[in-house]
C-alpha atoms as one frame of an Amber mdcrd trajectory, in Angstrom:
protein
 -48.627-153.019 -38.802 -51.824-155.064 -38.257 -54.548-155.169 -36.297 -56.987
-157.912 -35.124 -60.742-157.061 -36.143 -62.201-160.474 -35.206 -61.160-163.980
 -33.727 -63.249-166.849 -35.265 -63.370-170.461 -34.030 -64.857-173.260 -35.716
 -64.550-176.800 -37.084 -61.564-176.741 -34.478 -59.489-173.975 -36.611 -58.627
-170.715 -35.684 -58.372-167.922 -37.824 -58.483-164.156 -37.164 -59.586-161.179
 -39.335 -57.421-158.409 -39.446 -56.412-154.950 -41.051 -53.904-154.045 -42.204
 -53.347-149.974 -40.640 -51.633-148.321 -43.519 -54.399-149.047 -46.620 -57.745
-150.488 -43.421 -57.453-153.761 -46.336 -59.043-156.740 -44.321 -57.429-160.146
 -44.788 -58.362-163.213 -43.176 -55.309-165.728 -41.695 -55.364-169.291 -40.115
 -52.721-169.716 -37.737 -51.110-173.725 -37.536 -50.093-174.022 -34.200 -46.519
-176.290 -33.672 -48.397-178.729 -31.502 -51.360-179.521 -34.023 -50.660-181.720
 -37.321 -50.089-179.601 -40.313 -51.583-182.559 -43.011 -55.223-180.882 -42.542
 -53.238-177.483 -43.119 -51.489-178.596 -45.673 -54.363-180.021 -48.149 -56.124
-176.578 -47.600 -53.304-175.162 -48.540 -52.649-176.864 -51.797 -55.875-176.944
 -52.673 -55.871-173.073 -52.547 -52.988-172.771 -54.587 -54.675-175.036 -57.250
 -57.905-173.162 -57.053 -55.979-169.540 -57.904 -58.334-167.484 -59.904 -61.274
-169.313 -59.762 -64.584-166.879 -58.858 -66.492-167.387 -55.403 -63.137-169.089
 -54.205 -61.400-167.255 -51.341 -57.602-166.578 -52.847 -54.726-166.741 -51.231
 -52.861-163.510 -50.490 -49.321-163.446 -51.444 -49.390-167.435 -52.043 -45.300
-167.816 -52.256 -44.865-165.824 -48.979 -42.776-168.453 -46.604 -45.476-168.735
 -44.128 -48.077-170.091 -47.343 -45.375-172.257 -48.245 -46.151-174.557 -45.848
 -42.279-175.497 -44.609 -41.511-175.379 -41.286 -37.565-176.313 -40.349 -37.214
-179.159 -37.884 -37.112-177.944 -34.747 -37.802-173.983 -36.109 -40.047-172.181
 -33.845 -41.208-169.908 -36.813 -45.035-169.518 -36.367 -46.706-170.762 -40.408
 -49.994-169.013 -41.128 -52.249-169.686 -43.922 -53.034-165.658 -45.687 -56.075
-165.433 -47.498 -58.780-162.953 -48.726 -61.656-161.997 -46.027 -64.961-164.064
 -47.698 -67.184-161.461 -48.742 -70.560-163.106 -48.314 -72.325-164.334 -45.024
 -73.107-167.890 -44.428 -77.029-169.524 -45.804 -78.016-169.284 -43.043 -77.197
-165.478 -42.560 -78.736-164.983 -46.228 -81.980-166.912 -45.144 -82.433-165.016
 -42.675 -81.651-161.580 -44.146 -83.994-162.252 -47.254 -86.963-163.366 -44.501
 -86.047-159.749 -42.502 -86.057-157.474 -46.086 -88.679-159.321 -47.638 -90.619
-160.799 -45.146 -90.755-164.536 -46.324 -87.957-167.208 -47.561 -86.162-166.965
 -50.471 -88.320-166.680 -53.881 -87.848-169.448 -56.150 -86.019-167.840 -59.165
 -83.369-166.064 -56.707 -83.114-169.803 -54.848 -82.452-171.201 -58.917 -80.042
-168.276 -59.204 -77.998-168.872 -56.090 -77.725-172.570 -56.373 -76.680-172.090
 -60.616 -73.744-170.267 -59.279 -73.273-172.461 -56.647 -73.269-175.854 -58.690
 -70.501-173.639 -61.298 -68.362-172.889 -58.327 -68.458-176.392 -57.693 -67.871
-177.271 -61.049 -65.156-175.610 -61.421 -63.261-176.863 -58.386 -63.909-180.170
 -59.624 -62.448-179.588 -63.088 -58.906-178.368 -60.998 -59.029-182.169 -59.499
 -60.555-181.323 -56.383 -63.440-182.655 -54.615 -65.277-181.107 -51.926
């Protein structure tokens, strides 16, 4: 049994964080509604599957369940969901603003150099699976 932590809206998508009761695991799910075209859905959804084990890349949970395989039956009133791991780290602008609160001041330049290095590997790697973002 699951239960919903937070509804998030944005870019037009809706997704939901939620728990899971038995183990309090938080997961992360986007919900395709019937009435909306899946081809948006369905490139996230394949790109996921091709970016499986890459770091700073939210995975998807359970990627063969029926819902992540992306096939609704003509005519099936199944709901599809897209299951994926909660994204542990805050948005830029969240960090900005949580280095200027601890520290008092933006970002210092060798921790800005750090964060975009990792960044620009991320990247890298996504590329190198085919993908461009």
């Amino acid at each position: 049994e699951w239960e919903i932590i937070q509804r998030v809206s944005s870019s037009g998508k809706k997704a939901s964080l939620i728990r899971k009761k038995s183990d309090r695991k938080l997961i992360a799910v986007k919900k395709v509604y019937k009435n909306e075209s899946t081809g948006d859905c369905y490139r996230e959804l394949t790109a996921l599957k091709m970016l499986k084990g890459v770091p700073g890349v939210v995975q998807l949970i359970e990627p063969e369940h029926e819902s992540n395989n992306f096939e609704r039956e003509a005519g099936g009133e199944a709901d599809l969901w897209i299951i994926m791991q909660r994204a542990q780290t805050n948005s830029l602008k969240t960090f900005m603003d949580q280095n200027r609160e601890k520290y008092g001041h933006n970002i210092e330049v060798s921790r800005a150099i750090k964060f975009v290095q990792n960044l620009i590997g991320i990247v890298k790697q996504v590329h190198s699976r085919g993908i461009l973002h």
